[in-house]
XYZ file of C-alpha atoms in Angstrom:
680
model
C 254.237 108.549 323.439
C 252.072 110.553 325.457
C 248.362 111.377 325.189
C 248.036 114.579 322.960
C 245.412 117.200 323.564
C 242.082 117.108 321.496
C 241.841 118.415 317.944
C 239.185 120.618 316.584
C 239.151 118.489 313.416
C 237.768 114.940 314.256
C 239.569 113.235 311.454
C 242.908 114.199 312.911
C 241.927 113.461 316.420
C 240.846 109.981 315.201
C 244.146 109.327 313.329
C 246.149 110.436 316.279
C 244.109 108.263 318.839
C 244.670 105.206 316.593
C 248.297 106.027 316.146
C 248.674 106.195 320.058
C 246.376 102.965 320.744
C 248.440 100.855 318.108
C 251.681 102.254 319.726
C 250.499 101.219 323.361
C 249.257 97.946 322.039
C 252.572 97.217 320.611
C 254.452 98.261 323.820
C 252.057 95.994 325.837
C 251.641 92.771 323.888
C 254.940 92.675 321.601
C 257.390 94.266 324.099
C 255.799 93.625 327.446
C 256.777 97.166 328.403
C 253.663 99.479 328.654
C 254.074 103.097 328.874
C 250.736 103.898 330.275
C 248.245 102.302 332.723
C 245.313 100.143 331.561
C 242.938 102.783 332.634
C 244.591 105.530 330.526
C 244.540 102.994 327.487
C 240.771 102.514 328.169
C 240.139 106.281 328.283
C 241.775 106.660 324.782
C 239.813 103.845 323.524
C 236.647 105.205 324.797
C 237.428 108.652 323.205
C 238.069 106.919 319.880
C 234.683 105.126 320.252
C 232.964 108.218 320.865
C 234.398 110.035 317.736
C 233.768 106.966 315.346
C 230.175 106.869 316.680
C 229.660 110.528 315.828
C 231.682 110.229 312.411
C 230.884 106.752 311.049
C 232.263 107.523 307.775
C 235.672 107.695 309.260
C 235.705 104.205 310.590
C 238.389 101.976 308.815
C 238.915 98.313 309.169
C 242.195 98.721 310.897
C 240.880 100.947 313.723
C 241.516 99.310 317.210
C 237.653 99.723 317.753
C 236.839 97.129 315.050
C 238.464 93.999 316.496
C 234.917 92.869 317.316
C 231.606 93.723 315.705
C 231.064 91.460 312.695
C 227.938 89.208 312.604
C 228.373 85.465 313.049
C 229.234 83.468 309.862
C 227.052 80.691 308.567
C 230.267 78.590 308.045
C 233.985 79.028 307.236
C 235.214 79.413 303.868
C 238.257 77.590 302.503
C 241.642 79.457 301.967
C 244.303 78.100 299.547
C 247.727 79.019 300.854
C 249.975 80.783 298.562
C 252.932 78.860 300.027
C 252.168 75.327 301.668
C 252.265 75.335 305.507
C 254.349 72.340 305.839
C 254.830 70.163 309.073
C 258.139 69.368 310.714
C 260.207 66.117 311.221
C 260.343 64.946 314.855
C 263.198 64.118 317.155
C 262.704 62.049 320.236
C 266.407 61.702 321.414
C 269.730 63.308 321.247
C 270.628 60.646 318.733
C 267.909 61.785 316.345
C 268.965 65.370 316.748
C 272.433 64.526 316.126
C 271.516 62.498 313.007
C 269.500 65.573 311.663
C 272.555 67.692 312.127
C 274.730 65.084 310.289
C 272.210 64.995 307.345
C 272.542 68.845 307.049
C 276.422 68.607 306.927
C 276.311 65.774 304.491
C 273.915 67.625 302.086
C 275.949 70.962 302.322
C 279.203 69.039 302.151
C 280.689 70.881 305.000
C 282.373 70.209 308.239
C 281.860 73.400 310.049
C 279.457 74.035 313.037
C 275.920 75.026 311.732
C 274.113 77.943 313.639
C 270.638 77.140 314.732
C 267.696 79.308 315.803
C 266.148 77.614 318.837
C 262.297 78.420 319.335
C 259.897 76.855 321.942
C 257.274 74.808 320.123
C 254.039 76.195 321.643
C 251.111 73.963 321.964
C 248.573 75.667 320.071
C 247.167 76.044 316.437
C 249.337 77.187 313.568
C 247.748 80.218 311.493
C 248.700 82.249 308.559
C 248.146 86.032 308.606
C 248.307 87.984 305.343
C 249.106 91.600 305.291
C 248.894 93.968 302.225
C 250.695 97.356 302.495
C 250.704 96.742 306.320
C 246.921 96.120 306.809
C 245.651 92.589 307.949
C 243.468 91.312 305.081
C 243.223 87.577 305.961
C 243.513 85.055 308.637
C 243.680 81.450 308.086
C 244.159 77.973 309.868
C 246.935 75.524 308.612
C 244.133 72.936 307.682
C 246.010 70.048 305.742
C 248.933 72.534 304.832
C 247.502 73.359 301.330
C 243.914 74.450 302.120
C 242.755 76.129 305.546
C 239.767 77.869 306.824
C 239.196 81.627 306.601
C 239.234 82.883 310.327
C 239.752 86.545 309.662
C 237.028 87.812 311.819
C 238.356 85.651 314.722
C 242.000 86.677 314.575
C 241.120 90.217 314.422
C 239.718 89.918 318.075
C 243.156 88.833 319.416
C 244.841 91.881 320.709
C 248.487 90.414 320.233
C 247.787 90.428 316.559
C 248.415 93.884 314.875
C 245.532 95.120 312.612
C 248.158 97.357 310.919
C 251.810 96.848 310.932
C 254.202 99.084 313.302
C 257.189 100.944 311.894
C 258.304 100.610 308.349
C 260.324 98.362 305.884
C 257.900 95.604 305.819
C 257.074 94.010 302.369
C 254.047 95.209 300.454
C 252.794 91.784 300.686
C 253.688 89.697 303.948
C 252.359 86.482 305.195
C 253.179 85.903 308.959
C 252.935 82.414 310.347
C 252.513 81.854 314.062
C 250.710 79.922 316.809
C 247.578 80.880 318.667
C 247.444 79.506 322.074
C 245.800 79.904 325.392
C 248.006 80.590 328.434
C 247.716 78.431 331.494
C 246.149 81.254 333.648
C 243.639 81.977 331.052
C 242.745 78.299 330.518
C 242.316 77.882 334.373
C 240.055 80.883 334.497
C 237.976 79.663 331.522
C 237.344 76.269 333.001
C 236.592 77.756 336.455
C 233.730 80.023 334.832
C 232.575 76.817 332.971
C 232.614 74.735 336.074
C 230.652 77.363 338.030
C 227.706 77.318 335.586
C 227.693 73.663 334.899
C 229.228 73.752 331.454
C 231.604 71.147 329.818
C 235.353 71.709 330.687
C 238.068 72.014 328.131
C 240.511 69.187 328.441
C 243.788 71.193 327.924
C 244.849 74.734 326.698
C 245.293 73.518 323.151
C 241.849 72.146 322.984
C 240.502 75.108 324.297
C 242.442 77.498 321.855
C 241.198 75.303 318.920
C 237.611 75.545 320.094
C 237.969 79.241 320.546
C 239.296 79.830 317.034
C 236.561 77.810 315.248
C 233.685 79.892 316.666
C 231.306 81.181 313.914
C 230.671 84.053 316.050
C 233.800 86.290 316.598
C 232.503 87.722 319.824
C 232.835 84.354 321.394
C 236.377 84.117 320.311
C 236.902 87.584 321.642
C 235.837 86.429 325.005
C 238.534 83.894 325.190
C 241.985 84.648 326.502
C 243.921 83.796 323.337
C 247.490 85.051 322.252
C 249.507 84.655 319.063
C 253.232 84.310 318.864
C 254.781 84.939 315.347
C 257.554 82.240 314.383
C 258.229 82.739 310.624
C 257.024 84.379 307.247
C 255.426 82.627 304.345
C 254.509 84.619 301.100
C 256.450 87.658 300.776
C 256.362 90.168 297.702
C 257.752 93.617 297.286
C 260.403 93.757 299.902
C 263.677 92.327 301.307
C 263.959 90.205 304.437
C 266.933 89.809 306.770
C 269.575 87.148 305.943
C 268.968 84.922 309.029
C 265.756 83.526 310.671
C 266.675 85.140 313.927
C 266.752 88.535 311.966
C 263.289 87.947 310.611
C 261.914 87.321 314.160
C 263.571 90.645 315.262
C 261.803 92.196 312.362
C 258.557 90.693 313.212
C 258.890 91.950 316.720
C 259.534 95.493 315.350
C 256.491 95.366 312.995
C 254.202 94.680 316.037
C 254.158 90.915 316.524
C 254.562 89.154 319.750
C 257.694 86.684 319.577
C 258.827 84.283 322.214
C 261.404 85.856 324.484
C 263.173 82.596 325.209
C 264.261 82.190 321.555
C 268.040 81.967 321.235
C 270.575 81.201 318.550
C 272.882 78.193 319.155
C 276.234 78.116 317.398
C 276.276 74.487 316.927
C 274.166 71.320 317.614
C 275.809 70.683 321.066
C 274.682 74.286 322.147
C 271.204 73.474 320.745
C 271.021 70.337 322.928
C 271.931 72.451 325.927
C 269.159 74.691 325.203
C 266.729 71.866 324.903
C 267.631 70.629 328.449
C 267.584 74.140 330.059
C 264.155 74.673 328.719
C 263.026 71.330 329.613
C 263.969 72.199 333.236
C 261.830 75.293 333.374
C 259.097 73.998 331.137
C 256.522 73.522 333.877
C 257.151 77.182 335.115
C 256.335 78.667 331.873
C 252.996 80.479 331.392
C 251.968 78.391 328.422
C 252.196 75.017 327.402
C 254.978 73.728 325.012
C 255.598 70.254 323.599
C 259.204 70.529 322.289
C 261.777 72.707 320.880
C 262.010 73.698 317.110
C 265.522 74.016 315.726
C 265.935 75.860 312.305
C 269.144 76.429 310.402
C 269.566 80.149 311.071
C 271.045 81.156 307.609
C 268.379 81.689 304.993
C 270.891 80.995 302.313
C 271.556 77.618 303.758
C 267.881 76.829 304.075
C 267.495 77.527 300.353
C 270.298 75.141 299.616
C 268.774 72.484 301.828
C 265.353 72.841 300.381
C 262.224 70.587 301.252
C 260.998 67.064 300.983
C 257.226 66.584 300.094
C 255.976 67.529 303.427
C 258.589 69.182 305.513
C 261.800 71.461 305.332
C 265.122 69.678 305.340
C 266.511 72.569 307.506
C 264.237 72.313 310.710
C 263.122 69.784 313.064
C 260.972 69.505 316.247
C 262.859 67.959 319.277
C 259.778 66.844 321.328
C 259.515 66.619 325.066
C 257.955 63.464 326.718
C 254.116 63.155 326.061
C 252.083 64.815 328.868
C 248.966 62.896 327.937
C 248.540 59.217 327.442
C 245.525 56.884 327.535
C 245.382 53.901 330.106
C 242.654 51.808 332.106
C 241.102 53.030 335.365
C 241.509 49.769 337.665
C 239.874 51.078 340.661
C 239.196 54.058 342.937
C 240.240 54.153 346.693
C 239.498 56.951 349.177
C 242.133 58.934 351.153
C 241.341 61.396 353.985
C 243.244 64.678 353.997
C 244.473 66.635 356.771
C 241.203 68.740 356.846
C 239.038 65.717 356.640
C 238.390 65.874 352.975
C 237.724 62.400 351.569
C 239.422 62.440 348.134
C 238.902 59.697 345.454
C 242.247 58.356 344.052
C 242.402 56.605 340.727
C 244.372 53.407 340.635
C 245.572 53.149 336.920
C 247.057 50.703 334.666
C 250.763 51.943 334.783
C 251.458 54.209 331.861
C 254.598 56.389 330.895
C 253.398 59.912 330.779
C 255.243 63.149 331.440
C 258.673 61.603 331.747
C 257.652 59.033 334.475
C 255.459 55.859 335.052
C 252.058 56.837 336.509
C 249.815 54.415 338.505
C 247.794 56.940 340.513
C 245.751 60.031 339.665
C 243.658 62.573 341.685
C 239.901 62.576 340.878
C 239.242 65.577 343.262
C 235.615 65.061 344.259
C 232.299 63.697 343.465
C 231.422 66.445 341.086
C 234.633 65.764 338.950
C 233.630 62.195 338.668
C 230.106 63.086 337.515
C 231.489 65.561 335.000
C 233.672 62.982 333.467
C 231.028 60.321 333.537
C 233.820 58.088 334.768
C 233.482 54.277 335.540
C 235.630 51.876 336.825
C 237.145 49.839 333.829
C 237.082 52.906 331.500
C 239.819 53.803 329.138
C 240.874 57.255 330.191
C 243.505 60.145 329.058
C 245.613 60.953 331.888
C 247.618 64.106 331.911
C 250.845 65.027 333.846
C 252.745 68.245 333.592
C 256.028 68.144 335.509
C 255.502 68.013 339.174
C 251.650 68.446 338.984
C 249.909 65.560 340.316
C 248.511 63.388 337.283
C 244.895 63.724 336.784
C 242.171 62.144 334.452
C 241.054 64.647 332.061
C 238.743 62.725 329.674
C 237.040 59.320 329.413
C 237.028 57.610 325.892
C 233.435 56.410 326.189
C 233.640 54.609 322.969
C 235.842 52.057 324.410
C 233.608 51.564 327.564
C 233.102 47.889 328.279
C 229.887 46.120 329.512
C 231.556 45.217 332.879
C 232.277 49.001 333.654
C 230.963 49.771 337.106
C 229.936 52.980 338.951
C 232.271 54.550 341.764
C 230.566 54.501 345.078
C 231.553 56.844 347.696
C 231.957 55.657 351.386
C 229.421 56.367 353.967
C 231.909 55.993 356.688
C 235.627 57.555 356.997
C 238.128 54.669 355.784
C 240.578 55.823 358.528
C 238.479 56.191 361.793
C 234.830 55.081 360.757
C 233.227 58.380 361.460
C 230.187 59.434 359.215
C 231.211 61.025 355.988
C 229.238 64.086 355.052
C 228.657 66.191 351.985
C 227.085 69.694 352.880
C 224.478 70.991 350.297
C 226.375 73.164 347.551
C 229.768 71.541 348.240
C 231.541 68.993 346.198
C 233.862 67.918 348.862
C 232.892 64.979 351.214
C 234.348 65.154 354.540
C 235.001 62.881 357.623
C 233.144 64.186 360.658
C 235.612 62.458 362.959
C 237.300 65.838 363.933
C 239.591 65.354 366.934
C 239.687 61.613 366.718
C 240.489 60.915 363.189
C 244.147 59.982 362.872
C 244.234 61.433 359.280
C 243.458 64.916 360.850
C 245.567 64.580 363.779
C 248.472 66.717 363.029
C 246.409 69.669 361.693
C 244.177 69.559 364.856
C 247.072 69.851 367.047
C 248.767 72.586 365.187
C 245.424 74.463 365.175
C 244.875 73.789 368.769
C 248.413 75.125 369.680
C 248.193 78.321 367.540
C 248.564 81.724 368.818
C 244.814 82.587 368.472
C 243.774 79.345 370.013
C 245.593 77.970 373.101
C 248.787 80.065 372.214
C 251.243 77.345 373.323
C 254.495 79.281 372.505
C 257.150 76.980 371.035
C 254.849 74.132 369.847
C 255.373 74.833 366.337
C 254.384 72.810 363.244
C 257.837 70.879 362.989
C 257.737 69.957 366.639
C 254.054 68.697 366.453
C 255.069 66.611 363.503
C 257.969 64.975 365.427
C 255.855 64.327 368.411
C 253.072 62.622 366.240
C 255.434 60.768 364.195
C 257.303 59.558 367.167
C 253.962 58.139 368.802
C 254.368 60.410 371.789
C 251.171 62.484 370.889
C 248.152 60.757 369.420
C 245.460 63.082 370.405
C 245.001 66.744 371.661
C 245.424 65.614 375.578
C 248.635 63.855 374.948
C 250.402 67.061 374.443
C 250.053 67.849 378.185
C 251.439 64.447 378.921
C 254.747 65.104 377.143
C 257.752 65.131 379.497
C 260.543 67.605 379.579
C 262.992 64.792 378.781
C 260.961 63.657 375.724
C 260.926 67.121 374.434
C 264.501 67.599 374.807
C 265.245 64.451 372.881
C 263.464 65.869 369.703
C 265.580 67.224 366.856
C 266.927 70.728 367.463
C 265.639 70.815 370.902
C 267.636 71.508 373.913
C 266.931 71.534 377.769
C 266.074 75.141 377.735
C 263.707 74.891 374.943
C 262.225 72.006 376.351
C 261.653 73.927 379.855
C 260.045 76.841 377.932
C 257.552 74.493 376.112
C 256.677 72.939 379.573
C 256.020 76.347 380.919
C 253.987 77.444 377.835
C 251.907 74.286 378.263
C 251.169 74.892 381.817
C 250.388 78.781 381.089
C 247.967 77.752 378.242
C 245.725 75.903 380.801
C 244.086 79.149 381.800
C 242.308 80.342 378.749
C 238.850 81.892 377.816
C 235.682 79.855 376.736
C 235.872 81.433 373.369
C 239.454 80.572 372.735
C 238.801 77.180 373.955
C 235.854 76.661 371.406
C 237.971 78.182 368.535
C 240.805 75.816 369.497
C 238.755 72.680 368.967
C 238.734 73.262 365.322
C 235.025 72.648 364.623
C 234.241 73.295 360.849
C 233.259 76.993 360.053
C 233.853 78.096 363.720
C 236.267 80.935 363.496
C 237.162 83.337 366.092
C 234.316 85.668 365.852
C 231.733 82.730 365.821
C 233.467 81.049 368.841
C 233.219 84.428 370.641
C 229.576 84.723 369.819
C 228.902 81.141 371.037
C 230.733 81.887 374.270
C 228.934 85.148 374.896
C 225.593 83.582 374.172
C 225.696 80.446 376.023
C 228.020 81.457 378.665
C 229.439 77.821 379.561
C 230.722 75.036 377.596
C 228.080 72.688 378.872
C 225.208 74.816 377.720
C 226.829 74.932 374.277
C 227.367 71.324 374.006
C 223.746 70.437 374.891
C 222.206 73.047 372.412
C 220.232 71.656 369.447
C 220.482 72.884 366.038
C 217.414 75.246 366.337
C 218.833 76.971 369.578
C 222.319 77.258 367.800
C 220.836 79.303 365.006
C 219.670 81.883 367.652
C 223.337 82.845 368.012
C 224.183 86.048 366.131
C 225.685 85.225 362.711
C 225.079 81.478 363.065
C 223.226 79.871 360.171
C 222.099 76.275 359.651
C 225.408 75.193 358.057
C 227.354 76.285 361.123
C 224.623 74.926 363.479
C 224.802 71.478 361.787
C 228.714 71.241 362.158
C 228.553 72.279 365.900
C 225.614 69.881 366.715
C 227.364 67.022 364.753
C 230.601 67.708 366.526
C 228.906 67.314 370.055
C 226.669 64.481 369.020
C 229.897 62.267 368.750
C 231.073 60.632 372.029
C 234.530 60.578 370.903
C 234.729 64.419 370.716
C 233.202 64.679 374.149
C 235.724 62.371 375.495
C 238.463 64.363 373.989
C 237.105 67.506 375.713
C 236.890 65.674 378.909
C 240.531 64.572 378.750
C 241.667 68.078 378.099
C 239.783 69.536 381.244
C 241.187 66.433 383.190
C 244.661 67.888 382.412
C 243.752 71.143 384.178
C 242.609 73.439 381.206
C 239.930 75.872 382.712
C 238.250 79.092 382.108
C 235.695 81.446 383.629
C 232.207 81.098 382.545
C 230.384 84.096 381.192
C 227.518 85.850 382.846
C 225.105 85.743 379.988
C 223.223 89.048 379.143
C 221.397 90.206 375.957
C 223.755 91.875 373.682
C 221.774 95.342 374.015
C 222.548 95.264 377.802
C 226.315 95.121 377.222
C 227.908 98.599 377.915
C 229.433 99.255 374.641
C 226.590 97.825 372.470
C 225.948 99.868 369.432
C 229.260 101.580 369.422
C 231.867 100.841 366.481
C 235.453 101.144 367.278
C 238.556 101.079 364.644
C 242.030 100.072 366.027
C 245.016 101.543 364.315
C 248.877 101.928 364.962
C 250.791 99.958 367.516
C 249.343 99.072 370.958
C 251.966 98.512 373.704
C 249.900 97.414 376.793
C 248.027 94.687 374.972
C 247.994 93.387 371.439
C 245.424 94.367 368.852
C 243.859 90.962 368.945
C 243.373 91.216 372.724
C 241.972 94.766 372.463
C 239.627 93.613 369.798
C 238.452 90.597 371.942
C 237.710 92.896 375.069
C 235.848 95.418 373.077
C 233.694 92.688 371.503
C 233.055 91.115 374.947
C 231.650 94.494 376.037
C 229.417 94.512 373.078
C 231.134 96.827 370.711
C 231.703 96.069 367.071
C 235.359 96.383 365.952
C 235.677 97.407 362.275
C 238.724 97.327 359.956
C 238.209 100.722 358.235
C 237.164 103.967 359.157
C 233.825 105.431 357.842
C 231.218 108.152 358.965
C 229.635 105.265 360.979
C 232.642 104.815 363.233
C 232.192 106.034 366.834
C 235.857 105.840 368.086
C 239.238 105.414 366.633
C 241.967 104.037 368.918
C 245.269 105.301 367.577
C 248.680 104.053 368.827
C 252.149 104.938 367.413
C 252.498 104.639 363.731
C 248.722 105.273 362.927
C 248.602 106.496 359.313
C 245.629 106.927 356.769
C 243.008 105.624 359.240
C 243.929 108.290 361.718
C 244.082 111.022 359.069
C 240.686 110.013 357.853
C 239.151 109.951 361.241
C 240.489 113.449 361.845
C 239.006 114.601 358.505
C 235.776 113.178 359.499
C 235.633 114.746 362.949
C 235.498 111.444 364.624
C 236.434 110.841 368.358
C 240.063 109.558 368.639
C 241.488 108.032 371.862
C 244.935 106.728 372.600
C 245.916 103.315 374.323
C 245.881 104.847 377.848
C 242.223 106.010 377.208
C 241.245 102.478 376.030
C 242.879 100.729 378.928
C 240.930 102.942 381.442
C 237.671 102.229 379.461
C 238.275 98.528 379.654
C 239.152 98.589 383.366
C 236.096 100.736 384.092
C 234.006 98.094 382.628
C 235.568 95.170 384.537
C 238.069 93.928 381.863
C 241.199 92.429 383.137
C 244.402 93.254 381.331
């Protein structure tokens, strides 16, 4: 359906806009197959708002603009369900499911296969939506099954709930039942925002969905990323429904509801069990939490014959997955050092079976997380595990706290190397300051040192570094220059030729630049640009190593945090010894004649590199321009002085020509660099 031209009559245009917006909402939320972009949808909505503001008498309750706007309620009122919202019996094993199937066969007095509709049991809040003549008139929680709470204003804010039904053929009175839930991505985003402003976090998506639905102010609900998936009907009057449950789900989808696309029909109980196992394998990859599979006899005629017991239908059962949350005791907290020096607290738990495995450890992330949980050793805690996700403590049951519960104390020294542990202001992560000498950080330090933008030791990749460290041949940066050809050739997937190439690459890497060597040391927060600024400012490694924090902050783009990390690095004798060992292996560079930035020949000029450069790499060209005082930008603007364009230059070159900027090819760049003493 395309956007139509404007009408002279506002009533006609308003009706057409509502029709279009409802159609596009249905395509987006129910079919997951939009026909227009979000921007186009927003323009239609904005036009409708403008028309309704000018013609308030034309505003109706089912207008897409009316999802939010009601004033907060003083309290929820009670709703009596026309038909009780019953619960389901549960199965926890194949034996339970087979027994359920046998009970159905016995009650129906048949031996034939029974067809089942298989649905994912979404972990959310069950709700009832009542439509009269296609218009949403009420939304209610399940409550105790007989009485629920009126949440009409809140459900109207959820975009996957149609305010008016699509198509035709729906009953005059139709009660739709479904699950309101919060997708995992929305839950993570919601907690990220709460964490950023110091608010309490939600324990899990179901908890977040429940809290969002029970807001007296519908604007709060509207701000939460909720979805609703329809799974059945309740009270129906004035119309016929399909003869199967799967047919009802298809009808609900046609009438504008989101239904779960994983739903299938199994021809017998064995197929149903296979569906359970297939979904179990992909459970953790789903965009939402589920806690089981619901199996329903597909034939509505057979459903009526089977009937109900007092609290549940005889024709449906929920086959639950292993619980993903359980309670246990926090026995102790130990501290591990990660590859980047992060000191992470790890909970040691009284073993508990959760998420299909026995869990005895859980991550605690950092000090802020411990404070947020108000966690103490000895506490009773709720542990959550979802598939391969590392188990985590999500809540403390403070009512069970004992008098001997004790505080968690972070170490002042690294438990691996004994170096000081530091926490920078505004950072939650504590880190070992050991740098080059901490065994926990050894592999990553060597990988960084050997990388292309650092010492550029070709062939010394991640897997080889791990082999060399694991074999005990390399225990620090300097050791890589002591490895022999024979030792390299003995590594997995290494031959004599490869070993020879690496020996040559090691020898070649010894001739480097001061900036690259500084960067290769892996000092926290010192990237390529900062390393280059240090090299150009101090000119020699010795001058940098001797500088105090105040002097370090005189370097362009260096603030107190970076200055602290650099000063801390050079204050440790172990790091100075590591640098000396590298230089003893023959690593060298030319010191830089220090001059003020203003005195450099290209000072004040901005260059942009685009296309392919053949004589030297883009990184090398950038480094040489920066060394001459130029600024190298990533995009073209009116402030750009020169654009260096190689073969394949595209939009940047076109923009430069449109702006009338000076463009040079690689030959002109090479001449410029040589003119100013840059060796290629």
